[in-house]
Amino acid sequence: MADFVTGPWTAELEELFLRVGGRFGRVEVRRRMRDYVRGLLGPVGRKNSWQLAEYAGHTGPYGLQHLLSWSRWDVDGLRDDLQEYVAEQLGAPDGVLIVDDTGFIKKGRVSAGVQRQYSGTAGRTENCQIGVFAAYASSRGRTLVDRELYLPKSWTDDAARCRAARVPADRGFATKPELARTLVLRALASSLPISWVTADSAYGQDWSFRRMLEEANVGYVLAVPKSQQIKSLAGIWRIDQLIADAPADAWQVLSCGDGAKGPRLYDWAVAQLPVNIVFDPDPPTHRRWVMARRSLARPDELAYYLAYAPEGTTVEQLVRVAGTRWAIEACFQAAKGECGLDQYEVRRYPGWYRHITLAMLAHAFLAAMTAAAVERGAAETTQPAWPRSPWQRSAVCWQLSAPGPRTVQPVH
């Protein structure tokens, strides 16, 4: 990690600093930003203001604390610069935008947005803040590109508490799917080349989120709960009922990407849904799909998806996009472990955005330098001509037919 700060990547890091320097009006603020990001990239035990200041050679943490709390600089403009940088360094036609949230465990009740709430990071209810994030993943690499802090109603309904945390007066309550829509629309308006969006069931089950993507003509593969209702002119069924009626030969073993131990193989069943005569043009340019993933070792473990893709999309492409969702988990792990994403000690709303955005910038730099090294190594190596994997059958799906009469369970 230290090589990124003092080694062969020094020139690239300085170029990045020059690129974003216009977002910091005063020279003192720009210098503090440089020291802060160098510390996030450096071998610092815990990346809070005290230890980052010590690493930078400052006499105390107050300059870096001022950078996060009171200095004047454009944090949203820095986010826009970050997205442009990622588009240049990692952008590819197969780009996937991934949405997910992560928790930041905190003590007390002063930190903006903190309350006892479920954290998927901890896997239980904790006193924490929740951030909704977007990551970009392509064949060239992956990194975080946007963020929003979730404010529960216990905060937005308490004006005095929000003022104390310096929450903007116009910031009202927004659900996590609503924050996700904001992230997606911003990313689609940026220079990031995005062909697909994927997310877990907390976002996939939201009809307005799916409809927004369809109106933008962006493909998606979104996880949904097993109780997700599928509606057509023929009736309404739960997705698990439709999948239960899939014939045995509809299931095929496919890889949804490589993991630490090689290809991640699952049984997959995929079927096209009928054209929606209300929303779709005639002839349709896109089709909707239902998908299911079944564990090979534990066949009773199934995951369900809804997909929307251009005509001619193959099952293998849909499976690849579904498997890309894990990339944001890898981004969270790397950004927290290597760039101090979760090691801040700020409590107010502006400070959260400032630290998180600077940590994302550091992580994007690491991702860009890693991609450059991989591409350079690939150019110097003759790639072997691997045969087609035996588990990749032809891209077919089973013909969907309405299941037999059943009692439709209400969705709560």
mmCIF file of C-alpha atoms in Angstrom:
data_model
loop_
_atom_site.group_PDB
_atom_site.id
_atom_site.type_symbol
_atom_site.label_atom_id
_atom_site.label_comp_id
_atom_site.label_asym_id
_atom_site.label_seq_id
_atom_site.Cartn_x
_atom_site.Cartn_y
_atom_site.Cartn_z
ATOM 1 C CA MET A 1 0.000 0.000 0.000
ATOM 2 C CA ALA A 2 2.812 2.447 0.777
ATOM 3 C CA ASP A 3 4.048 2.087 -2.812
ATOM 4 C CA PHE A 4 0.915 3.850 -3.981
ATOM 5 C CA VAL A 5 1.940 6.900 -1.954
ATOM 6 C CA THR A 6 5.728 7.011 -2.267
ATOM 7 C CA GLY A 7 6.556 4.471 -4.976
ATOM 8 C CA PRO A 8 5.957 4.095 -8.699
ATOM 9 C CA TRP A 9 2.400 5.458 -8.565
ATOM 10 C CA THR A 10 3.346 8.866 -7.117
ATOM 11 C CA ALA A 11 2.996 10.654 -10.458
ATOM 12 C CA GLU A 12 -0.468 9.141 -11.054
ATOM 13 C CA LEU A 13 -1.615 10.166 -7.574
ATOM 14 C CA GLU A 14 -0.368 13.732 -8.088
ATOM 15 C CA GLU A 15 -2.215 13.844 -11.408
ATOM 16 C CA LEU A 16 -5.410 12.816 -9.620
ATOM 17 C CA PHE A 17 -4.877 15.544 -7.006
ATOM 18 C CA LEU A 18 -4.487 18.136 -9.770
ATOM 19 C CA ARG A 19 -7.639 16.834 -11.405
ATOM 20 C CA VAL A 20 -9.807 17.373 -8.323
ATOM 21 C CA GLY A 21 -7.947 20.356 -6.880
ATOM 22 C CA GLY A 22 -10.426 22.864 -8.294
ATOM 23 C CA ARG A 23 -13.055 21.610 -5.840
ATOM 24 C CA PHE A 24 -10.951 23.016 -2.965
ATOM 25 C CA GLY A 25 -10.796 26.806 -3.124
ATOM 26 C CA ARG A 26 -7.834 27.590 -0.849
ATOM 27 C CA VAL A 27 -4.346 26.182 -1.130
ATOM 28 C CA GLU A 28 -4.359 25.174 2.550
ATOM 29 C CA VAL A 29 -7.489 23.094 2.028
ATOM 30 C CA ARG A 30 -5.991 21.408 -1.043
ATOM 31 C CA ARG A 31 -2.866 20.512 0.927
ATOM 32 C CA ARG A 32 -4.913 19.044 3.746
ATOM 33 C CA MET A 33 -6.954 17.029 1.241
ATOM 34 C CA ARG A 34 -3.745 15.625 -0.247
ATOM 35 C CA ASP A 35 -2.428 14.682 3.188
ATOM 36 C CA TYR A 36 -5.747 13.100 4.121
ATOM 37 C CA VAL A 37 -5.943 10.938 0.986
ATOM 38 C CA ARG A 38 -2.259 9.967 1.230
ATOM 39 C CA GLY A 39 -2.944 8.844 4.788
ATOM 40 C CA LEU A 40 -5.978 6.823 3.691
ATOM 41 C CA LEU A 41 -3.716 5.082 1.172
ATOM 42 C CA GLY A 42 -0.792 4.749 3.564
ATOM 43 C CA PRO A 43 0.164 2.225 6.272
ATOM 44 C CA VAL A 44 -1.841 3.872 9.067
ATOM 45 C CA GLY A 45 -3.232 1.615 11.790
ATOM 46 C CA ARG A 46 -6.553 3.361 12.299
ATOM 47 C CA LYS A 47 -7.389 6.026 9.778
ATOM 48 C CA ASN A 48 -8.887 8.727 11.966
ATOM 49 C CA SER A 49 -7.801 12.359 12.046
ATOM 50 C CA TRP A 50 -5.271 11.845 14.855
ATOM 51 C CA GLN A 51 -3.344 9.030 13.184
ATOM 52 C CA LEU A 52 -3.651 10.522 9.691
ATOM 53 C CA ALA A 53 -2.232 13.794 11.028
ATOM 54 C CA GLU A 54 0.654 11.964 12.679
ATOM 55 C CA TYR A 55 1.370 10.125 9.405
ATOM 56 C CA ALA A 56 1.358 13.441 7.523
ATOM 57 C CA GLY A 57 3.730 15.051 10.043
ATOM 58 C CA HIS A 58 1.202 17.515 11.446
ATOM 59 C CA THR A 59 1.524 18.709 15.047
ATOM 60 C CA GLY A 60 -2.133 17.876 15.705
ATOM 61 C CA PRO A 61 -5.351 16.666 14.086
ATOM 62 C CA TYR A 62 -7.101 20.025 13.965
ATOM 63 C CA GLY A 63 -6.273 20.859 10.351
ATOM 64 C CA LEU A 64 -7.681 17.566 9.083
ATOM 65 C CA GLN A 65 -10.698 17.862 11.385
ATOM 66 C CA HIS A 66 -11.315 21.330 9.964
ATOM 67 C CA LEU A 67 -11.119 19.838 6.449
ATOM 68 C CA LEU A 68 -13.993 17.505 7.298
ATOM 69 C CA SER A 69 -16.086 19.878 9.369
ATOM 70 C CA TRP A 70 -15.799 23.540 8.423
ATOM 71 C CA SER A 71 -13.592 24.116 5.367
ATOM 72 C CA ARG A 72 -15.333 25.320 2.220
ATOM 73 C CA TRP A 73 -15.122 22.840 -0.619
ATOM 74 C CA ASP A 74 -17.441 21.134 -3.087
ATOM 75 C CA VAL A 75 -17.972 17.549 -1.931
ATOM 76 C CA ASP A 76 -20.593 16.781 -4.596
ATOM 77 C CA GLY A 77 -18.348 18.228 -7.287
ATOM 78 C CA LEU A 78 -15.601 15.895 -6.038
ATOM 79 C CA ARG A 79 -18.047 12.989 -6.401
ATOM 80 C CA ASP A 80 -18.705 14.049 -10.000
ATOM 81 C CA ASP A 81 -14.939 14.186 -10.665
ATOM 82 C CA LEU A 82 -14.628 10.723 -9.136
ATOM 83 C CA GLN A 83 -17.251 9.314 -11.498
ATOM 84 C CA GLU A 84 -15.533 10.882 -14.513
ATOM 85 C CA TYR A 85 -12.194 9.429 -13.368
ATOM 86 C CA VAL A 86 -13.714 5.959 -12.943
ATOM 87 C CA ALA A 87 -15.341 6.206 -16.389
ATOM 88 C CA GLU A 88 -11.926 6.857 -17.941
ATOM 89 C CA GLN A 89 -10.036 4.261 -15.920
ATOM 90 C CA LEU A 90 -12.552 1.413 -15.603
ATOM 91 C CA GLY A 91 -15.337 2.241 -18.045
ATOM 92 C CA ALA A 92 -16.379 -0.501 -20.484
ATOM 93 C CA PRO A 93 -19.467 -1.335 -22.554
ATOM 94 C CA ASP A 94 -20.323 -4.162 -20.142
ATOM 95 C CA GLY A 95 -20.456 -1.783 -17.155
ATOM 96 C CA VAL A 96 -22.806 -2.704 -14.309
ATOM 97 C CA LEU A 97 -24.037 -0.306 -11.623
ATOM 98 C CA ILE A 98 -24.593 -2.075 -8.301
ATOM 99 C CA VAL A 99 -26.671 -0.658 -5.441
ATOM 100 C CA ASP A 100 -26.467 -1.791 -1.829
ATOM 101 C CA ASP A 101 -26.259 -0.405 1.696
ATOM 102 C CA THR A 102 -23.774 -0.950 4.463
ATOM 103 C CA GLY A 103 -23.756 -0.180 8.179
ATOM 104 C CA PHE A 104 -21.359 1.847 10.314
ATOM 105 C CA ILE A 105 -21.497 0.851 13.981
ATOM 106 C CA LYS A 106 -21.584 3.892 16.270
ATOM 107 C CA LYS A 107 -22.001 4.727 19.953
ATOM 108 C CA GLY A 108 -24.452 7.263 21.330
ATOM 109 C CA ARG A 109 -27.207 9.109 19.467
ATOM 110 C CA VAL A 110 -25.440 12.237 18.164
ATOM 111 C CA SER A 111 -23.974 11.011 14.854
ATOM 112 C CA ALA A 112 -26.231 11.992 11.945
ATOM 113 C CA GLY A 113 -28.719 9.245 11.105
ATOM 114 C CA VAL A 114 -27.710 6.931 13.940
ATOM 115 C CA GLN A 115 -30.289 4.753 15.663
ATOM 116 C CA ARG A 116 -30.829 1.100 16.497
ATOM 117 C CA GLN A 117 -31.584 -0.440 13.103
ATOM 118 C CA TYR A 118 -30.820 -3.583 11.170
ATOM 119 C CA SER A 119 -27.346 -3.665 9.644
ATOM 120 C CA GLY A 120 -26.650 -6.245 6.982
ATOM 121 C CA THR A 121 -22.952 -5.685 7.676
ATOM 122 C CA ALA A 122 -23.346 -6.858 11.272
ATOM 123 C CA GLY A 123 -26.199 -9.255 10.440
ATOM 124 C CA ARG A 124 -28.285 -7.953 13.354
ATOM 125 C CA THR A 125 -29.875 -4.830 14.820
ATOM 126 C CA GLU A 126 -27.215 -2.420 16.045
ATOM 127 C CA ASN A 127 -26.802 1.234 16.939
ATOM 128 C CA CYS A 128 -25.467 2.371 13.598
ATOM 129 C CA GLN A 129 -25.577 4.652 10.589
ATOM 130 C CA ILE A 130 -26.627 3.242 7.211
ATOM 131 C CA GLY A 131 -25.186 4.438 3.926
ATOM 132 C CA VAL A 132 -26.681 3.567 0.539
ATOM 133 C CA PHE A 133 -23.937 3.179 -2.066
ATOM 134 C CA ALA A 134 -23.488 2.635 -5.772
ATOM 135 C CA ALA A 135 -20.523 0.729 -7.176
ATOM 136 C CA TYR A 136 -19.383 0.431 -10.775
ATOM 137 C CA ALA A 137 -18.065 -2.892 -12.073
ATOM 138 C CA SER A 138 -16.781 -3.819 -15.520
ATOM 139 C CA SER A 139 -14.344 -6.239 -17.064
ATOM 140 C CA ARG A 140 -11.607 -3.746 -16.090
ATOM 141 C CA GLY A 141 -12.313 -3.418 -12.363
ATOM 142 C CA ARG A 142 -14.724 -2.233 -9.701
ATOM 143 C CA THR A 143 -15.041 0.635 -7.226
ATOM 144 C CA LEU A 144 -17.563 2.731 -5.294
ATOM 145 C CA VAL A 145 -18.886 5.769 -7.180
ATOM 146 C CA ASP A 146 -21.668 7.362 -5.090
ATOM 147 C CA ARG A 147 -23.189 7.484 -1.607
ATOM 148 C CA GLU A 148 -26.148 8.784 0.380
ATOM 149 C CA LEU A 149 -26.688 8.735 4.136
ATOM 150 C CA TYR A 150 -29.994 7.199 5.216
ATOM 151 C CA LEU A 151 -31.858 9.347 7.729
ATOM 152 C CA PRO A 152 -34.592 7.472 9.654
ATOM 153 C CA LYS A 153 -37.849 9.227 10.540
ATOM 154 C CA SER A 154 -36.606 9.546 14.120
ATOM 155 C CA TRP A 155 -34.225 12.105 12.636
ATOM 156 C CA THR A 156 -36.229 13.808 9.906
ATOM 157 C CA ASP A 157 -39.163 14.299 12.320
ATOM 158 C CA ASP A 158 -36.877 16.041 14.842
ATOM 159 C CA ALA A 159 -35.889 19.453 13.450
ATOM 160 C CA ALA A 160 -33.740 20.405 16.458
ATOM 161 C CA ARG A 161 -31.768 17.188 16.273
ATOM 162 C CA CYS A 162 -31.173 17.694 12.551
ATOM 163 C CA ARG A 163 -30.019 21.288 13.069
ATOM 164 C CA ALA A 164 -27.519 20.151 15.711
ATOM 165 C CA ALA A 165 -26.086 17.606 13.249
ATOM 166 C CA ARG A 166 -26.076 20.238 10.451
ATOM 167 C CA VAL A 167 -28.493 18.265 8.302
ATOM 168 C CA PRO A 168 -29.733 20.543 5.475
ATOM 169 C CA ALA A 169 -33.157 21.992 6.177
ATOM 170 C CA ASP A 170 -34.542 20.662 2.884
ATOM 171 C CA ARG A 171 -33.427 17.094 3.555
ATOM 172 C CA GLY A 172 -36.612 15.144 4.214
ATOM 173 C CA PHE A 173 -37.222 11.466 4.815
ATOM 174 C CA ALA A 174 -36.376 9.130 1.936
ATOM 175 C CA THR A 175 -36.535 5.349 1.929
ATOM 176 C CA LYS A 176 -33.491 3.373 0.906
ATOM 177 C CA PRO A 177 -35.018 2.516 -2.511
ATOM 178 C CA GLU A 178 -35.708 6.235 -3.019
ATOM 179 C CA LEU A 179 -32.073 7.015 -2.218
ATOM 180 C CA ALA A 180 -31.075 4.248 -4.626
ATOM 181 C CA ARG A 181 -33.105 5.863 -7.405
ATOM 182 C CA THR A 182 -31.238 9.119 -6.777
ATOM 183 C CA LEU A 183 -27.890 7.319 -7.068
ATOM 184 C CA VAL A 184 -28.888 5.523 -10.268
ATOM 185 C CA LEU A 185 -30.214 8.644 -11.983
ATOM 186 C CA ARG A 186 -27.030 10.529 -11.106
ATOM 187 C CA ALA A 187 -24.870 7.728 -12.454
ATOM 188 C CA LEU A 188 -26.887 7.508 -15.676
ATOM 189 C CA ALA A 189 -26.395 11.263 -16.159
ATOM 190 C CA SER A 190 -22.626 10.886 -15.706
ATOM 191 C CA SER A 191 -20.019 9.697 -18.210
ATOM 192 C CA LEU A 192 -20.025 6.179 -16.734
ATOM 193 C CA PRO A 193 -20.927 3.640 -19.467
ATOM 194 C CA ILE A 194 -23.717 1.649 -17.806
ATOM 195 C CA SER A 195 -25.525 -1.206 -19.518
ATOM 196 C CA TRP A 196 -26.970 -2.919 -16.452
ATOM 197 C CA VAL A 197 -28.123 -2.308 -12.896
ATOM 198 C CA THR A 198 -28.258 -4.968 -10.202
ATOM 199 C CA ALA A 199 -29.214 -4.937 -6.533
ATOM 200 C CA ASP A 200 -30.497 -7.181 -3.762
ATOM 201 C CA SER A 201 -34.139 -7.831 -2.914
ATOM 202 C CA ALA A 202 -34.524 -4.748 -0.708
ATOM 203 C CA TYR A 203 -34.347 -2.720 -3.925
ATOM 204 C CA GLY A 204 -35.496 -5.285 -6.488
ATOM 205 C CA GLN A 205 -38.920 -5.699 -4.895
ATOM 206 C CA ASP A 206 -39.639 -1.969 -5.326
ATOM 207 C CA TRP A 207 -41.829 -1.562 -8.437
ATOM 208 C CA SER A 208 -41.003 2.117 -8.890
ATOM 209 C CA PHE A 209 -37.280 1.329 -8.862
ATOM 210 C CA ARG A 210 -37.728 -1.277 -11.611
ATOM 211 C CA ARG A 211 -40.014 0.982 -13.623
ATOM 212 C CA MET A 212 -37.498 3.838 -13.481
ATOM 213 C CA LEU A 213 -34.849 1.581 -15.021
ATOM 214 C CA GLU A 214 -37.226 0.416 -17.736
ATOM 215 C CA GLU A 215 -38.113 4.007 -18.637
ATOM 216 C CA ALA A 216 -34.372 4.736 -18.919
ATOM 217 C CA ASN A 217 -33.919 1.665 -21.200
ATOM 218 C CA VAL A 218 -31.346 0.218 -18.818
ATOM 219 C CA GLY A 219 -31.171 -3.531 -18.363
ATOM 220 C CA TYR A 220 -31.442 -4.955 -14.879
ATOM 221 C CA VAL A 221 -31.167 -8.196 -12.951
ATOM 222 C CA LEU A 222 -32.619 -7.583 -9.480
ATOM 223 C CA ALA A 223 -33.025 -10.040 -6.627
ATOM 224 C CA VAL A 224 -36.564 -10.328 -5.234
ATOM 225 C CA PRO A 225 -38.097 -12.236 -2.296
ATOM 226 C CA LYS A 226 -39.786 -15.562 -2.900
ATOM 227 C CA SER A 227 -43.142 -13.886 -2.226
ATOM 228 C CA GLN A 228 -42.700 -11.498 -5.172
ATOM 229 C CA GLN A 229 -45.912 -11.408 -7.225
ATOM 230 C CA ILE A 230 -45.783 -11.834 -10.992
ATOM 231 C CA LYS A 231 -48.769 -10.299 -12.774
ATOM 232 C CA SER A 232 -50.038 -10.972 -16.273
ATOM 233 C CA LEU A 233 -53.324 -11.058 -18.163
ATOM 234 C CA ALA A 234 -53.593 -14.727 -17.196
ATOM 235 C CA GLY A 235 -53.433 -14.032 -13.459
ATOM 236 C CA ILE A 236 -51.130 -13.361 -10.512
ATOM 237 C CA TRP A 237 -48.620 -15.823 -9.095
ATOM 238 C CA ARG A 238 -45.780 -15.787 -6.629
ATOM 239 C CA ILE A 239 -42.395 -16.179 -8.232
ATOM 240 C CA ASP A 240 -41.613 -19.283 -6.187
ATOM 241 C CA GLN A 241 -44.796 -20.900 -7.559
ATOM 242 C CA LEU A 242 -43.710 -20.233 -11.140
ATOM 243 C CA ILE A 243 -40.233 -21.597 -10.492
ATOM 244 C CA ALA A 244 -41.626 -24.692 -8.737
ATOM 245 C CA ASP A 245 -43.382 -25.614 -12.003
ATOM 246 C CA ALA A 246 -40.195 -25.450 -14.063
ATOM 247 C CA PRO A 247 -39.447 -28.826 -15.703
ATOM 248 C CA ALA A 248 -36.354 -30.663 -14.577
ATOM 249 C CA ASP A 249 -34.511 -30.005 -17.837
ATOM 250 C CA ALA A 250 -35.071 -26.247 -17.462
ATOM 251 C CA TRP A 251 -32.307 -26.141 -14.883
ATOM 252 C CA GLN A 252 -28.779 -25.755 -16.197
ATOM 253 C CA VAL A 253 -25.448 -25.406 -14.417
ATOM 254 C CA LEU A 254 -23.873 -22.034 -15.155
ATOM 255 C CA SER A 255 -21.085 -19.949 -13.668
ATOM 256 C CA CYS A 256 -22.049 -16.468 -12.484
ATOM 257 C CA GLY A 257 -18.405 -15.422 -12.311
ATOM 258 C CA ASP A 258 -15.131 -16.446 -10.759
ATOM 259 C CA GLY A 259 -14.681 -16.438 -7.003
ATOM 260 C CA ALA A 260 -11.679 -17.050 -4.784
ATOM 261 C CA LYS A 261 -11.996 -20.803 -5.410
ATOM 262 C CA GLY A 262 -12.780 -20.669 -9.120
ATOM 263 C CA PRO A 263 -16.084 -20.478 -11.027
ATOM 264 C CA ARG A 264 -19.172 -19.944 -8.860
ATOM 265 C CA LEU A 265 -21.452 -22.679 -10.164
ATOM 266 C CA TYR A 266 -25.184 -22.871 -9.527
ATOM 267 C CA ASP A 267 -28.275 -24.396 -11.102
ATOM 268 C CA TRP A 268 -30.196 -21.706 -12.989
ATOM 269 C CA ALA A 269 -33.712 -21.678 -14.420
ATOM 270 C CA VAL A 270 -34.811 -18.758 -16.599
ATOM 271 C CA ALA A 271 -38.065 -17.943 -18.391
ATOM 272 C CA GLN A 272 -39.342 -14.996 -20.394
ATOM 273 C CA LEU A 273 -42.496 -13.239 -19.223
ATOM 274 C CA PRO A 274 -45.249 -12.202 -21.653
ATOM 275 C CA VAL A 275 -45.005 -8.750 -23.194
ATOM 276 C CA ASN A 276 -46.648 -6.015 -21.132
ATOM 277 C CA ILE A 277 -49.116 -4.377 -23.519
ATOM 278 C CA VAL A 278 -49.431 -1.312 -21.250
ATOM 279 C CA PHE A 279 -45.768 -0.316 -21.117
ATOM 280 C CA ASP A 280 -44.038 -2.068 -24.029
ATOM 281 C CA PRO A 281 -43.853 -0.843 -27.637
ATOM 282 C CA ASP A 282 -44.996 -3.026 -30.519
ATOM 283 C CA PRO A 283 -42.772 -4.787 -31.405
ATOM 284 C CA PRO A 284 -41.002 -4.846 -28.027
ATOM 285 C CA THR A 285 -37.352 -3.836 -27.813
ATOM 286 C CA HIS A 286 -36.827 -5.410 -24.364
ATOM 287 C CA ARG A 287 -38.144 -8.494 -22.567
ATOM 288 C CA ARG A 288 -38.774 -9.300 -18.919
ATOM 289 C CA TRP A 289 -37.577 -12.504 -17.282
ATOM 290 C CA VAL A 290 -37.965 -14.527 -14.111
ATOM 291 C CA MET A 291 -34.850 -16.281 -12.859
ATOM 292 C CA ALA A 292 -33.950 -18.661 -10.059
ATOM 293 C CA ARG A 293 -30.592 -19.734 -8.682
ATOM 294 C CA ARG A 294 -30.285 -23.045 -6.824
ATOM 295 C CA SER A 295 -27.341 -24.223 -4.787
ATOM 296 C CA LEU A 296 -25.700 -27.396 -6.111
ATOM 297 C CA ALA A 297 -24.768 -28.580 -2.620
ATOM 298 C CA ARG A 298 -28.050 -27.543 -0.930
ATOM 299 C CA PRO A 299 -30.872 -27.725 -3.510
ATOM 300 C CA ASP A 300 -33.409 -26.306 -1.054
ATOM 301 C CA GLU A 301 -31.544 -22.964 -1.084
ATOM 302 C CA LEU A 302 -32.983 -20.817 -3.877
ATOM 303 C CA ALA A 303 -32.695 -17.152 -4.814
ATOM 304 C CA TYR A 304 -35.105 -15.364 -7.154
ATOM 305 C CA TYR A 305 -34.645 -12.532 -9.655
ATOM 306 C CA LEU A 306 -36.554 -10.315 -12.047
ATOM 307 C CA ALA A 307 -34.719 -9.185 -15.163
ATOM 308 C CA TYR A 308 -35.252 -6.702 -17.974
ATOM 309 C CA ALA A 309 -33.006 -6.942 -21.012
ATOM 310 C CA PRO A 310 -32.819 -6.067 -24.717
ATOM 311 C CA GLU A 311 -34.190 -8.533 -27.244
ATOM 312 C CA GLY A 312 -31.570 -11.164 -28.028
ATOM 313 C CA THR A 313 -30.011 -11.209 -24.550
ATOM 314 C CA THR A 314 -28.817 -14.688 -23.623
ATOM 315 C CA VAL A 315 -29.304 -16.563 -20.390
ATOM 316 C CA GLU A 316 -25.560 -16.537 -19.846
ATOM 317 C CA GLN A 317 -25.530 -12.739 -19.987
ATOM 318 C CA LEU A 318 -28.318 -12.507 -17.417
ATOM 319 C CA VAL A 319 -26.513 -14.927 -15.115
ATOM 320 C CA ARG A 320 -23.285 -12.923 -15.454
ATOM 321 C CA VAL A 321 -25.043 -9.726 -14.398
ATOM 322 C CA ALA A 322 -26.709 -11.471 -11.448
ATOM 323 C CA GLY A 323 -23.291 -12.662 -10.319
ATOM 324 C CA THR A 324 -21.825 -9.165 -10.504
ATOM 325 C CA ARG A 325 -23.706 -8.053 -7.404
ATOM 326 C CA TRP A 326 -21.043 -9.574 -5.157
ATOM 327 C CA ALA A 327 -18.583 -6.932 -6.457
ATOM 328 C CA ILE A 328 -20.029 -4.223 -4.202
ATOM 329 C CA GLU A 329 -19.413 -6.445 -1.168
ATOM 330 C CA ALA A 330 -15.781 -6.715 -2.262
ATOM 331 C CA CYS A 331 -15.710 -2.914 -2.653
ATOM 332 C CA PHE A 332 -17.044 -2.420 0.885
ATOM 333 C CA GLN A 333 -14.490 -4.830 2.296
ATOM 334 C CA ALA A 334 -11.583 -3.215 0.434
ATOM 335 C CA ALA A 335 -12.653 0.380 1.085
ATOM 336 C CA LYS A 336 -13.097 -0.316 4.790
ATOM 337 C CA GLY A 337 -9.993 -2.454 5.191
ATOM 338 C CA GLU A 338 -7.605 -0.477 2.977
ATOM 339 C CA CYS A 339 -8.971 3.087 2.826
ATOM 340 C CA GLY A 340 -10.656 3.605 6.204
ATOM 341 C CA LEU A 341 -14.183 4.005 4.841
ATOM 342 C CA ASP A 342 -15.647 3.127 8.251
ATOM 343 C CA GLN A 343 -12.925 4.570 10.497
ATOM 344 C CA TYR A 344 -14.159 8.150 10.703
ATOM 345 C CA GLU A 345 -14.857 9.971 13.951
ATOM 346 C CA VAL A 346 -17.064 12.751 12.582
ATOM 347 C CA ARG A 347 -20.597 13.132 13.888
ATOM 348 C CA ARG A 348 -22.213 15.787 11.734
ATOM 349 C CA TYR A 349 -23.876 15.292 8.381
ATOM 350 C CA PRO A 350 -21.333 17.248 6.236
ATOM 351 C CA GLY A 351 -18.396 15.442 7.838
ATOM 352 C CA TRP A 352 -19.843 12.036 6.952
ATOM 353 C CA TYR A 353 -20.125 12.958 3.272
ATOM 354 C CA ARG A 354 -16.651 14.484 3.200
ATOM 355 C CA HIS A 355 -14.849 11.541 4.772
ATOM 356 C CA ILE A 356 -16.796 8.966 2.778
ATOM 357 C CA THR A 357 -16.145 10.762 -0.526
ATOM 358 C CA LEU A 358 -12.418 11.117 0.153
ATOM 359 C CA ALA A 359 -12.236 7.410 1.094
ATOM 360 C CA MET A 360 -14.072 6.546 -2.130
ATOM 361 C CA LEU A 361 -11.557 8.653 -4.076
ATOM 362 C CA ALA A 362 -8.687 6.722 -2.460
ATOM 363 C CA HIS A 363 -10.361 3.410 -3.255
ATOM 364 C CA ALA A 364 -11.017 4.449 -6.866
ATOM 365 C CA PHE A 365 -7.329 5.288 -7.241
ATOM 366 C CA LEU A 366 -6.337 1.846 -5.979
ATOM 367 C CA ALA A 367 -8.814 0.219 -8.370
ATOM 368 C CA ALA A 368 -7.494 2.241 -11.315
ATOM 369 C CA MET A 369 -3.867 1.415 -10.559
ATOM 370 C CA THR A 370 -4.715 -2.265 -10.109
ATOM 371 C CA ALA A 371 -6.532 -2.295 -13.448
ATOM 372 C CA ALA A 372 -3.569 -0.623 -15.143
ATOM 373 C CA ALA A 373 -1.180 -3.215 -13.708
ATOM 374 C CA VAL A 374 -3.430 -6.099 -14.757
ATOM 375 C CA GLU A 375 -3.832 -4.746 -18.284
ATOM 376 C CA ARG A 376 -0.108 -4.196 -18.615
ATOM 377 C CA GLY A 377 0.572 -7.727 -17.411
ATOM 378 C CA ALA A 378 -2.009 -9.163 -19.796
ATOM 379 C CA ALA A 379 -0.404 -7.352 -22.712
ATOM 380 C CA GLU A 380 2.932 -8.907 -21.823
ATOM 381 C CA THR A 381 1.526 -12.425 -21.512
ATOM 382 C CA THR A 382 0.255 -14.709 -24.237
ATOM 383 C CA GLN A 383 -3.187 -15.809 -23.140
ATOM 384 C CA PRO A 384 -3.954 -19.542 -23.602
ATOM 385 C CA ALA A 385 -6.914 -20.528 -25.755
ATOM 386 C CA TRP A 386 -9.150 -22.184 -23.177
ATOM 387 C CA PRO A 387 -11.864 -24.537 -24.445
ATOM 388 C CA ARG A 388 -15.488 -23.676 -23.824
ATOM 389 C CA SER A 389 -16.483 -24.559 -20.287
ATOM 390 C CA PRO A 390 -18.471 -27.802 -20.177
ATOM 391 C CA TRP A 391 -21.133 -26.332 -17.855
ATOM 392 C CA GLN A 392 -22.102 -23.528 -20.252
ATOM 393 C CA ARG A 393 -24.961 -24.953 -22.254
ATOM 394 C CA SER A 394 -26.669 -23.093 -25.052
ATOM 395 C CA ALA A 395 -28.486 -19.944 -23.911
ATOM 396 C CA VAL A 396 -32.039 -21.255 -23.734
ATOM 397 C CA CYS A 397 -34.889 -20.806 -21.284
ATOM 398 C CA TRP A 398 -37.939 -22.861 -20.555
ATOM 399 C CA GLN A 399 -41.306 -21.897 -21.996
ATOM 400 C CA LEU A 400 -43.291 -20.233 -19.240
ATOM 401 C CA SER A 401 -46.822 -21.465 -18.675
ATOM 402 C CA ALA A 402 -49.234 -20.594 -15.920
ATOM 403 C CA PRO A 403 -48.969 -22.906 -12.908
ATOM 404 C CA GLY A 404 -51.869 -24.989 -11.784
ATOM 405 C CA PRO A 405 -54.586 -23.617 -9.518
ATOM 406 C CA ARG A 406 -53.212 -22.486 -6.191
ATOM 407 C CA THR A 407 -54.116 -20.081 -3.448
ATOM 408 C CA VAL A 408 -52.145 -16.892 -3.891
ATOM 409 C CA GLN A 409 -50.573 -15.841 -0.600
ATOM 410 C CA PRO A 410 -50.811 -12.136 0.246
ATOM 411 C CA VAL A 411 -47.540 -10.240 0.320
ATOM 412 C CA HIS A 412 -46.857 -8.286 3.476
#
